[in-house]
Amino acid sequence: MRIVLGVGGGIAAYKAASLLRLFTEAGHDVTVVPTEASTRFVGVATWEALSGHPVTNSVFDDVDQVRHVRLGHEADLIVVAPATADLLARAATGQANDLLTNTLLMARGPVLFAPAMHTEMWQNAATRANVETLRSRGITVLDPAIGRLTGADSGPGRLPEPEVIFDAALALATPPSDFLDVPTPSEDAPAGLSLAGRTVTISAGGTREPLDPVRFLGNRSSGKQGVALAAAARDAGATVTLVAAHMDVPAPGGVEVVSVETALELREAMRAAAVHSDVIVMAAAVADFRPAAVSDTKIKKRDDADDPVISLVRNPDILHELVQQREEAGRTQLIVGFAAETGDEHGDVLGYARAKLERKGCDLLVVNQVGRDKVFGQDSNSVVILSAAGAGPESVAGTKDQVSAAVIRRIGSELGRVVPHI
Ligand code: CTP
């Protein structure tokens, strides 16, 4: 694929070098078009060396090749990272005052902007309007990640991680396959961070807690997220065990499946698998309570007796137990939890999620923002990945496949730090 990588003038310009690497290592042909301002951060020579192509930002170089027309026309995809407030403004108003803005006006394929700027600039009404204008024209503008910015400040405005931009960009150029299809093993393992040689255990679906031989207490989990994660881990080269509670979707091919029904069964299966796992992902919706007594026979209505009252007892917190067992056994292992949060008058999504990360003691917490969230303004397929190690929160939006690929990538990068590869 022919990709134009536009680089705006911000401190995050250096991160575009990693993005360029991901593209070229995945076999794409990349031409870098930096803005004049960005060359104060990263020089033209760097882009030429890394891309293997001549680099300019002037429409007056090599005029005979009509570069500003050719680049835009021939590009299968244009990615601008980092996109500054100035660049978004120039693109939204259709200006053509350098090679990058000319190229954007000539674009025939998809265009993606990955913004990076100070929070105030991102939240400024002018920038909001420019982003809305671009989005209304079918251009993808990612939300910036939240975290530490150039100075001491932090908030939304960080350039999303190169892996996240890479995933979003390729998903734009290649329509995602329906994750309900049983995925076939991919020849294209996600570039950069492979899980080859790693053992990954993922729980998925919703547990069912029996009341009698025909009834149970359950939940609405479909298992789709866990299945998409298992497929993404498998495609990244991992040996995958899927501990599957009730699921509405089939398990992916190429993974070992351990079927369970109750929280206690899921706990046993996870304990057993944890002993030889480099990574544990608790994506299952585990019932927090189970009926205190299970009737061997069907519970009948009786006119001569009171209606039954169901007493519940607490199920163990499996995620927390797995963390404790890891400590007791002295295992090096990466443990990932999931959480669904809405935020309320007492706290926001991130506040609740941070508290949960600490309470559970896991290394990463993938937070589903249920419904539209005021902070991020993203839909229900958006997640925030929180890390106990202090690396900034990362927001990812897209289909469950795209979100899973991003989670697996993040696991890959955290894993290098936590668990030495033997
Ligand atoms: N989980 C678990 N065992 C349980 C309940 C949950 O291992 N008995 C795991 C889930 O698989 C998920 C994470 O814990 O990875 C978050 O669960 P959640 O229900 O959101 O958190 P709670 O601690 O129950 O907090 P609350 O319901 O108050 O938000």
GROMACS .gro file of C-alpha atoms and ligand atoms in nm:
model
  451
    1MET     CA    1   0.000   0.000   0.000
    2ARG     CA    2   0.124   0.353  -0.074
    3ILE     CA    3   0.101   0.567   0.236
    4VAL     CA    4   0.170   0.938   0.281
    5LEU     CA    5   0.275   1.016   0.637
    6GLY     CA    6   0.222   1.384   0.714
    7VAL     CA    7   0.413   1.509   1.017
    8GLY     CA    8   0.301   1.824   1.200
    9GLY     CA    9   0.516   2.056   1.408
   10GLY     CA   10   0.490   1.928   1.761
   11ILE     CA   11   0.718   1.763   2.012
   12ALA     CA   12   0.543   1.430   1.935
   13ALA     CA   13   0.691   1.442   1.581
   14TYR     CA   14   0.960   1.202   1.699
   15LYS     CA   15   0.694   0.936   1.764
   16ALA     CA   16   0.605   0.947   1.395
   17ALA     CA   17   0.938   0.768   1.338
   18SER     CA   18   0.804   0.461   1.524
   19LEU     CA   19   0.482   0.480   1.324
   20LEU     CA   20   0.682   0.498   1.001
   21ARG     CA   21   0.874   0.188   1.113
   22LEU     CA   22   0.550  -0.003   1.178
   23PHE     CA   23   0.427   0.083   0.830
   24THR     CA   24   0.750  -0.006   0.651
   25GLU     CA   25   0.799  -0.327   0.849
   26ALA     CA   26   0.449  -0.430   0.749
   27GLY     CA   27   0.561  -0.390   0.386
   28HIS     CA   28   0.407  -0.051   0.301
   29ASP     CA   29   0.567   0.213   0.086
   30VAL     CA   30   0.572   0.538   0.284
   31THR     CA   31   0.645   0.891   0.168
   32VAL     CA   32   0.690   1.137   0.451
   33VAL     CA   33   0.565   1.493   0.407
   34PRO     CA   34   0.667   1.702   0.707
   35THR     CA   35   0.549   2.057   0.764
   36GLU     CA   36   0.814   2.326   0.777
   37ALA     CA   37   0.760   2.361   1.154
   38SER     CA   38   0.799   1.989   1.216
   39THR     CA   39   1.149   1.986   1.069
   40ARG     CA   40   1.255   2.186   1.375
   41PHE     CA   41   1.175   1.875   1.578
   42VAL     CA   42   1.280   1.599   1.338
   43GLY     CA   43   1.498   1.675   1.037
   44VAL     CA   44   1.436   1.582   0.674
   45ALA     CA   45   1.740   1.352   0.672
   46THR     CA   46   1.578   1.129   0.936
   47TRP     CA   47   1.266   1.085   0.727
   48GLU     CA   48   1.466   1.018   0.411
   49ALA     CA   49   1.678   0.755   0.583
   50LEU     CA   50   1.383   0.581   0.749
   51SER     CA   51   1.147   0.591   0.449
   52GLY     CA   52   1.401   0.541   0.171
   53HIS     CA   53   1.240   0.826  -0.026
   54PRO     CA   54   1.335   1.189  -0.087
   55VAL     CA   55   1.151   1.425   0.145
   56THR     CA   56   1.043   1.784   0.094
   57ASN     CA   57   0.777   2.017   0.220
   58SER     CA   58   0.779   2.260  -0.065
   59VAL     CA   59   0.556   2.250  -0.371
   60PHE     CA   60   0.838   2.420  -0.561
   61ASP     CA   61   1.084   2.128  -0.541
   62ASP     CA   62   1.087   1.897  -0.843
   63VAL     CA   63   0.809   2.097  -1.006
   64ASP     CA   64   0.838   1.882  -1.320
   65GLN     CA   65   0.706   1.585  -1.119
   66VAL     CA   66   0.403   1.787  -0.997
   67ARG     CA   67   0.461   1.623  -0.663
   68HIS     CA   68   0.166   1.782  -0.483
   69VAL     CA   69  -0.074   1.632  -0.736
   70ARG     CA   70   0.091   1.293  -0.765
   71LEU     CA   71   0.135   1.222  -0.395
   72GLY     CA   72  -0.230   1.283  -0.307
   73HIS     CA   73  -0.361   1.099  -0.611
   74GLU     CA   74  -0.148   0.792  -0.571
   75ALA     CA   75  -0.177   0.752  -0.193
   76ASP     CA   76  -0.393   0.462  -0.077
   77LEU     CA   77  -0.394   0.621   0.267
   78ILE     CA   78  -0.284   0.952   0.421
   79VAL     CA   79  -0.198   0.959   0.790
   80VAL     CA   80  -0.111   1.282   0.967
   81ALA     CA   81   0.066   1.229   1.300
   82PRO     CA   82   0.104   1.441   1.498
   83ALA     CA   83  -0.174   1.667   1.374
   84THR     CA   84  -0.136   2.007   1.541
   85ALA     CA   85  -0.421   2.253   1.602
   86ASP     CA   86  -0.280   2.462   1.318
   87LEU     CA   87  -0.275   2.170   1.077
   88LEU     CA   88  -0.633   2.071   1.164
   89ALA     CA   89  -0.738   2.432   1.105
   90ARG     CA   90  -0.562   2.451   0.771
   91ALA     CA   91  -0.708   2.118   0.659
   92ALA     CA   92  -1.060   2.212   0.774
   93THR     CA   93  -1.049   2.539   0.582
   94GLY     CA   94  -0.902   2.383   0.268
   95GLN     CA   95  -0.580   2.582   0.267
   96ALA     CA   96  -0.302   2.484   0.030
   97ASN     CA   97   0.004   2.663   0.160
   98ASP     CA   98   0.253   2.378   0.176
   99LEU     CA   99   0.306   2.035   0.024
  100LEU     CA  100   0.112   1.852   0.299
  101THR     CA  101  -0.205   2.064   0.272
  102ASN     CA  102  -0.187   2.043  -0.109
  103THR     CA  103  -0.157   1.666  -0.083
  104LEU     CA  104  -0.457   1.650   0.151
  105LEU     CA  105  -0.667   1.843  -0.099
  106MET     CA  106  -0.571   1.597  -0.372
  107ALA     CA  107  -0.647   1.288  -0.160
  108ARG     CA  108  -0.856   1.016  -0.317
  109GLY     CA  109  -0.818   0.755  -0.042
  110PRO     CA  110  -0.890   0.760   0.332
  111VAL     CA  111  -0.733   1.025   0.553
  112LEU     CA  112  -0.660   0.993   0.923
  113PHE     CA  113  -0.544   1.263   1.164
  114ALA     CA  114  -0.384   1.171   1.498
  115PRO     CA  115  -0.388   1.494   1.699
  116ALA     CA  116  -0.139   1.599   1.964
  117MET     CA  117  -0.155   1.932   2.144
  118HIS     CA  118  -0.214   2.086   2.483
  119THR     CA  119  -0.550   2.008   2.641
  120GLU     CA  120  -0.666   2.369   2.617
  121MET     CA  121  -0.593   2.377   2.244
  122TRP     CA  122  -0.777   2.047   2.189
  123GLN     CA  123  -1.076   2.168   2.388
  124ASN     CA  124  -1.080   2.515   2.234
  125ALA     CA  125  -1.402   2.589   2.046
  126ALA     CA  126  -1.210   2.664   1.725
  127THR     CA  127  -1.035   2.325   1.731
  128ARG     CA  128  -1.359   2.144   1.824
  129ALA     CA  129  -1.528   2.306   1.521
  130ASN     CA  130  -1.240   2.214   1.290
  131VAL     CA  131  -1.247   1.853   1.409
  132GLU     CA  132  -1.624   1.836   1.358
  133THR     CA  133  -1.587   1.981   1.006
  134LEU     CA  134  -1.324   1.726   0.912
  135ARG     CA  135  -1.524   1.437   1.062
  136SER     CA  136  -1.840   1.552   0.881
  137ARG     CA  137  -1.643   1.516   0.556
  138GLY     CA  138  -1.564   1.153   0.630
  139ILE     CA  139  -1.212   1.218   0.753
  140THR     CA  140  -1.105   1.022   1.059
  141VAL     CA  141  -0.976   1.232   1.346
  142LEU     CA  142  -0.867   1.015   1.637
  143ASP     CA  143  -0.922   1.141   1.988
  144PRO     CA  144  -0.588   1.215   2.148
  145ALA     CA  145  -0.479   0.993   2.434
  146ILE     CA  146  -0.495   1.118   2.789
  147GLY     CA  147  -0.177   1.150   2.987
  148ARG     CA  148   0.137   1.349   3.047
  149LEU     CA  149   0.190   1.629   2.795
  150THR     CA  150   0.508   1.812   2.705
  151GLY     CA  151   0.539   2.005   3.027
  152ALA     CA  152   0.416   1.919   3.373
  153ASP     CA  153   0.056   1.926   3.253
  154SER     CA  154  -0.150   1.620   3.173
  155GLY     CA  155  -0.490   1.556   3.020
  156PRO     CA  156  -0.631   1.476   2.676
  157GLY     CA  157  -0.384   1.585   2.411
  158ARG     CA  158  -0.117   1.316   2.394
  159LEU     CA  159  -0.046   1.159   2.060
  160PRO     CA  160  -0.204   0.809   2.063
  161GLU     CA  161   0.060   0.535   2.071
  162PRO     CA  162   0.207   0.455   1.726
  163GLU     CA  163   0.058   0.103   1.745
  164VAL     CA  164  -0.289   0.249   1.800
  165ILE     CA  165  -0.252   0.487   1.504
  166PHE     CA  166  -0.117   0.201   1.294
  167ASP     CA  167  -0.418  -0.018   1.374
  168ALA     CA  168  -0.670   0.259   1.311
  169ALA     CA  169  -0.501   0.356   0.984
  170LEU     CA  170  -0.487   0.004   0.845
  171ALA     CA  171  -0.846  -0.058   0.953
  172LEU     CA  172  -0.947   0.246   0.749
  173ALA     CA  173  -0.773   0.123   0.439
  174THR     CA  174  -0.881  -0.238   0.487
  175PRO     CA  175  -1.243  -0.275   0.596
  176PRO     CA  176  -1.243  -0.495   0.907
  177SER     CA  177  -1.375  -0.847   0.874
  178ASP     CA  178  -1.683  -0.932   1.078
  179PHE     CA  179  -1.550  -1.062   1.407
  180LEU     CA  180  -1.844  -1.300   1.433
  181ASP     CA  181  -1.687  -1.502   1.152
  182VAL     CA  182  -1.462  -1.772   1.288
  183PRO     CA  183  -1.130  -1.609   1.209
  184THR     CA  184  -0.878  -1.806   1.010
  185PRO     CA  185  -0.519  -1.786   1.130
  186SER     CA  186  -0.374  -1.472   0.979
  187GLU     CA  187  -0.044  -1.468   0.791
  188ASP     CA  188  -0.009  -1.106   0.893
  189ALA     CA  189   0.061  -1.120   1.263
  190PRO     CA  190   0.043  -0.764   1.397
  191ALA     CA  191   0.370  -0.598   1.310
  192GLY     CA  192   0.622  -0.497   1.569
  193LEU     CA  193   0.516  -0.671   1.885
  194SER     CA  194   0.470  -1.041   1.848
  195LEU     CA  195   0.348  -1.278   2.118
  196ALA     CA  196   0.526  -1.572   1.955
  197GLY     CA  197   0.631  -1.826   2.217
  198ARG     CA  198   0.398  -1.678   2.482
  199THR     CA  199   0.114  -1.860   2.652
  200VAL     CA  200  -0.201  -1.655   2.696
  201THR     CA  201  -0.513  -1.759   2.892
  202ILE     CA  202  -0.829  -1.560   2.834
  203SER     CA  203  -1.163  -1.598   3.011
  204ALA     CA  204  -1.474  -1.502   2.814
  205GLY     CA  205  -1.853  -1.506   2.827
  206GLY     CA  206  -2.088  -1.493   3.123
  207THR     CA  207  -2.104  -1.739   3.411
  208ARG     CA  208  -2.432  -1.913   3.500
  209GLU     CA  209  -2.513  -1.994   3.861
  210PRO     CA  210  -2.765  -2.278   3.893
  211LEU     CA  211  -3.073  -2.256   4.112
  212ASP     CA  212  -3.207  -2.598   4.024
  213PRO     CA  213  -3.158  -2.841   3.729
  214VAL     CA  214  -3.339  -2.608   3.487
  215ARG     CA  215  -3.280  -2.253   3.612
  216PHE     CA  216  -2.983  -2.030   3.665
  217LEU     CA  217  -2.878  -1.673   3.745
  218GLY     CA  218  -2.686  -1.535   3.448
  219ASN     CA  219  -2.584  -1.216   3.274
  220ARG     CA  220  -2.598  -1.073   2.923
  221SER     CA  221  -2.231  -1.113   2.828
  222SER     CA  222  -2.202  -1.244   2.472
  223GLY     CA  223  -1.836  -1.345   2.487
  224LYS     CA  224  -1.760  -1.142   2.172
  225GLN     CA  225  -1.484  -0.933   2.330
  226GLY     CA  226  -1.307  -1.236   2.477
  227VAL     CA  227  -1.335  -1.424   2.148
  228ALA     CA  228  -1.194  -1.128   1.953
  229LEU     CA  229  -0.907  -1.104   2.204
  230ALA     CA  230  -0.833  -1.476   2.174
  231ALA     CA  231  -0.820  -1.444   1.794
  232ALA     CA  232  -0.595  -1.137   1.815
  233ALA     CA  233  -0.357  -1.312   2.060
  234ARG     CA  234  -0.349  -1.618   1.834
  235ASP     CA  235  -0.276  -1.398   1.530
  236ALA     CA  236   0.010  -1.237   1.724
  237GLY     CA  237   0.165  -1.585   1.757
  238ALA     CA  238   0.059  -1.680   2.113
  239THR     CA  239  -0.055  -2.024   2.230
  240VAL     CA  240  -0.403  -1.942   2.353
  241THR     CA  241  -0.637  -2.108   2.601
  242LEU     CA  242  -0.992  -1.973   2.608
  243VAL     CA  243  -1.177  -2.046   2.930
  244ALA     CA  244  -1.529  -2.008   2.797
  245ALA     CA  245  -1.832  -1.951   3.016
  246HIS     CA  246  -2.163  -1.913   2.831
  247MET     CA  247  -2.104  -1.741   2.493
  248ASP     CA  248  -2.336  -1.642   2.208
  249VAL     CA  249  -2.056  -1.670   1.953
  250PRO     CA  250  -1.833  -1.961   1.852
  251ALA     CA  251  -1.479  -1.985   1.984
  252PRO     CA  252  -1.214  -1.897   1.727
  253GLY     CA  253  -1.018  -2.173   1.556
  254GLY     CA  254  -0.664  -2.246   1.665
  255VAL     CA  255  -0.717  -2.195   2.037
  256GLU     CA  256  -0.768  -2.450   2.314
  257VAL     CA  257  -1.115  -2.417   2.467
  258VAL     CA  258  -1.201  -2.510   2.826
  259SER     CA  259  -1.578  -2.485   2.875
  260VAL     CA  260  -1.711  -2.386   3.217
  261GLU     CA  261  -2.046  -2.283   3.354
  262THR     CA  262  -2.019  -2.135   3.702
  263ALA     CA  263  -1.784  -1.883   3.862
  264LEU     CA  264  -1.633  -2.161   4.076
  265GLU     CA  265  -1.564  -2.375   3.768
  266LEU     CA  266  -1.414  -2.074   3.592
  267ARG     CA  267  -1.194  -2.013   3.898
  268GLU     CA  268  -1.061  -2.369   3.891
  269ALA     CA  269  -0.992  -2.359   3.516
  270MET     CA  270  -0.813  -2.024   3.545
  271ARG     CA  271  -0.604  -2.141   3.843
  272ALA     CA  272  -0.493  -2.448   3.652
  273ALA     CA  273  -0.410  -2.256   3.334
  274ALA     CA  274  -0.239  -1.973   3.525
  275VAL     CA  275   0.043  -2.202   3.635
  276HIS     CA  276   0.186  -2.207   3.281
  277SER     CA  277   0.063  -1.872   3.145
  278ASP     CA  278   0.270  -1.564   3.061
  279VAL     CA  279  -0.048  -1.360   3.030
  280ILE     CA  280  -0.392  -1.387   3.189
  281VAL     CA  281  -0.684  -1.183   3.061
  282MET     CA  282  -1.008  -1.181   3.262
  283ALA     CA  283  -1.263  -1.072   3.002
  284ALA     CA  284  -1.544  -1.290   3.142
  285ALA     CA  285  -1.844  -1.142   3.319
  286VAL     CA  286  -1.826  -1.330   3.645
  287ALA     CA  287  -2.132  -1.345   3.870
  288ASP     CA  288  -2.046  -1.172   4.196
  289PHE     CA  289  -2.307  -1.387   4.377
  290ARG     CA  290  -2.443  -1.742   4.352
  291PRO     CA  291  -2.746  -1.904   4.514
  292ALA     CA  292  -2.655  -2.028   4.861
  293ALA     CA  293  -2.832  -2.358   4.791
  294VAL     CA  294  -2.887  -2.545   4.466
  295SER     CA  295  -3.190  -2.768   4.457
  296ASP     CA  296  -3.136  -3.119   4.314
  297THR     CA  297  -3.493  -3.116   4.191
  298LYS     CA  298  -3.695  -2.853   4.008
  299ILE     CA  299  -3.827  -2.588   4.246
  300LYS     CA  300  -4.210  -2.617   4.227
  301LYS     CA  301  -4.478  -2.356   4.295
  302ARG     CA  302  -4.687  -2.458   4.591
  303ASP     CA  303  -5.019  -2.316   4.702
  304ASP     CA  304  -4.968  -2.455   5.050
  305ALA     CA  305  -4.631  -2.285   5.112
  306ASP     CA  306  -4.469  -1.940   5.093
  307ASP     CA  307  -4.301  -1.837   4.767
  308PRO     CA  308  -3.932  -1.922   4.778
  309VAL     CA  309  -3.671  -1.662   4.872
  310ILE     CA  310  -3.332  -1.700   4.709
  311SER     CA  311  -3.034  -1.637   4.934
  312LEU     CA  312  -2.710  -1.546   4.765
  313VAL     CA  313  -2.350  -1.588   4.873
  314ARG     CA  314  -2.046  -1.403   4.738
  315ASN     CA  315  -1.835  -1.562   4.470
  316PRO     CA  316  -1.459  -1.516   4.499
  317ASP     CA  317  -1.300  -1.230   4.306
  318ILE     CA  318  -1.110  -1.450   4.063
  319LEU     CA  319  -0.898  -1.172   3.916
  320HIS     CA  320  -0.782  -1.061   4.259
  321GLU     CA  321  -0.710  -1.422   4.360
  322LEU     CA  322  -0.504  -1.479   4.046
  323VAL     CA  323  -0.295  -1.173   4.134
  324GLN     CA  324  -0.244  -1.304   4.489
  325GLN     CA  325  -0.149  -1.650   4.363
  326ARG     CA  326   0.104  -1.499   4.128
  327GLU     CA  327   0.268  -1.317   4.419
  328GLU     CA  328   0.264  -1.630   4.640
  329ALA     CA  329   0.418  -1.846   4.366
  330GLY     CA  330   0.668  -1.573   4.272
  331ARG     CA  331   0.561  -1.603   3.909
  332THR     CA  332   0.637  -1.337   3.650
  333GLN     CA  333   0.311  -1.297   3.470
  334LEU     CA  334   0.107  -1.016   3.319
  335ILE     CA  335  -0.252  -1.002   3.447
  336VAL     CA  336  -0.518  -0.800   3.267
  337GLY     CA  337  -0.865  -0.716   3.399
  338PHE     CA  338  -1.171  -0.564   3.238
  339ALA     CA  339  -1.415  -0.315   3.386
  340ALA     CA  340  -1.731  -0.142   3.272
  341GLU     CA  341  -1.779   0.204   3.415
  342THR     CA  342  -2.016   0.491   3.353
  343GLY     CA  343  -1.900   0.750   3.602
  344ASP     CA  344  -2.158   0.924   3.820
  345GLU     CA  345  -2.195   1.225   4.049
  346HIS     CA  346  -1.934   1.081   4.288
  347GLY     CA  347  -1.659   1.017   4.036
  348ASP     CA  348  -1.564   0.997   3.670
  349VAL     CA  349  -1.482   0.687   3.463
  350LEU     CA  350  -1.107   0.724   3.507
  351GLY     CA  351  -1.132   0.783   3.881
  352TYR     CA  352  -1.339   0.469   3.935
  353ALA     CA  353  -1.119   0.272   3.699
  354ARG     CA  354  -0.797   0.375   3.874
  355ALA     CA  355  -0.943   0.270   4.207
  356LYS     CA  356  -1.047  -0.065   4.058
  357LEU     CA  357  -0.700  -0.120   3.908
  358GLU     CA  358  -0.549  -0.068   4.251
  359ARG     CA  359  -0.809  -0.281   4.430
  360LYS     CA  360  -0.771  -0.572   4.190
  361GLY     CA  361  -0.390  -0.544   4.180
  362CYS     CA  362  -0.365  -0.637   3.811
  363ASP     CA  363  -0.115  -0.486   3.566
  364LEU     CA  364  -0.355  -0.353   3.304
  365LEU     CA  365  -0.724  -0.267   3.326
  366VAL     CA  366  -0.925  -0.235   3.006
  367VAL     CA  367  -1.208   0.001   3.086
  368ASN     CA  368  -1.522  -0.009   2.876
  369GLN     CA  369  -1.685   0.331   2.882
  370VAL     CA  370  -2.047   0.235   2.896
  371GLY     CA  371  -2.257   0.473   2.688
  372ARG     CA  372  -2.138   0.810   2.569
  373ASP     CA  373  -1.886   0.955   2.805
  374LYS     CA  374  -1.847   1.323   2.874
  375VAL     CA  375  -1.469   1.306   2.897
  376PHE     CA  376  -1.395   1.112   2.583
  377GLY     CA  377  -1.713   1.154   2.376
  378GLN     CA  378  -1.665   0.809   2.231
  379ASP     CA  379  -1.914   0.534   2.163
  380SER     CA  380  -1.955   0.207   2.351
  381ASN     CA  381  -1.679   0.042   2.152
  382SER     CA  382  -1.425   0.272   2.305
  383VAL     CA  383  -1.198   0.159   2.585
  384VAL     CA  384  -0.929   0.313   2.799
  385ILE     CA  385  -0.629   0.099   2.889
  386LEU     CA  386  -0.489   0.180   3.231
  387SER     CA  387  -0.151   0.054   3.344
  388ALA     CA  388  -0.042  -0.001   3.703
  389ALA     CA  389   0.316   0.073   3.598
  390GLY     CA  390   0.223   0.435   3.549
  391ALA     CA  391   0.240   0.452   3.168
  392GLY     CA  392  -0.028   0.694   3.055
  393PRO     CA  393  -0.384   0.582   2.992
  394GLU     CA  394  -0.451   0.503   2.630
  395SER     CA  395  -0.789   0.535   2.464
  396VAL     CA  396  -0.883   0.309   2.176
  397ALA     CA  397  -1.199   0.325   1.969
  398GLY     CA  398  -1.323   0.092   1.699
  399THR     CA  399  -1.478  -0.248   1.644
  400LYS     CA  400  -1.415  -0.520   1.901
  401ASP     CA  401  -1.155  -0.661   1.661
  402GLN     CA  402  -0.973  -0.329   1.647
  403VAL     CA  403  -0.995  -0.280   2.022
  404SER     CA  404  -0.867  -0.635   2.076
  405ALA     CA  405  -0.573  -0.582   1.841
  406ALA     CA  406  -0.482  -0.268   2.034
  407VAL     CA  407  -0.512  -0.446   2.372
  408ILE     CA  408  -0.293  -0.732   2.248
  409ARG     CA  409  -0.036  -0.483   2.120
  410ARG     CA  410  -0.030  -0.310   2.457
  411ILE     CA  411   0.011  -0.649   2.626
  412GLY     CA  412   0.304  -0.717   2.393
  413SER     CA  413   0.476  -0.394   2.487
  414GLU     CA  414   0.411  -0.435   2.864
  415LEU     CA  415   0.522  -0.798   2.850
  416GLY     CA  416   0.873  -0.710   2.734
  417ARG     CA  417   0.911  -0.514   3.058
  418VAL     CA  418   0.741  -0.754   3.300
  419VAL     CA  419   0.820  -1.103   3.174
  420PRO     CA  420   1.156  -1.175   3.015
  421HIS     CA  421   1.118  -1.376   2.697
  422ILE     CA  422   1.286  -1.712   2.744
  423CTP     N1  423  -1.405  -1.048   3.809
  423CTP     C1  424  -1.357  -1.163   3.870
  423CTP     N2  425  -1.431  -1.226   3.966
  423CTP     C2  426  -1.548  -1.175   4.005
  423CTP     C3  427  -1.597  -1.054   3.946
  423CTP     C4  428  -1.523  -0.994   3.848
  423CTP     O1  429  -1.248  -1.208   3.834
  423CTP     N3  430  -1.618  -1.237   4.099
  423CTP     C5  431  -1.321  -0.979   3.709
  423CTP     C6  432  -1.385  -0.958   3.575
  423CTP     O2  433  -1.358  -1.064   3.486
  423CTP     C7  434  -1.318  -0.828   3.527
  423CTP     C8  435  -1.291  -0.753   3.654
  423CTP     O3  436  -1.294  -0.851   3.758
  423CTP     O4  437  -1.193  -0.854   3.468
  423CTP     C9  438  -1.387  -0.639   3.684
  423CTP     O5  439  -1.504  -0.680   3.737
  423CTP     P1  440  -1.621  -0.579   3.780
  423CTP     O6  441  -1.740  -0.660   3.802
  423CTP     O7  442  -1.631  -0.468   3.683
  423CTP     O8  443  -1.564  -0.517   3.913
  423CTP     P2  444  -1.616  -0.522   4.056
  423CTP     O9  445  -1.496  -0.544   4.138
  423CTP    O10  446  -1.728  -0.620   4.071
  423CTP    O11  447  -1.666  -0.376   4.082
  423CTP     P3  448  -1.809  -0.306   4.060
  423CTP    O12  449  -1.906  -0.410   4.013
  423CTP    O13  450  -1.837  -0.247   4.191
  423CTP    O14  451  -1.784  -0.200   3.955
   0.00000   0.00000   0.00000
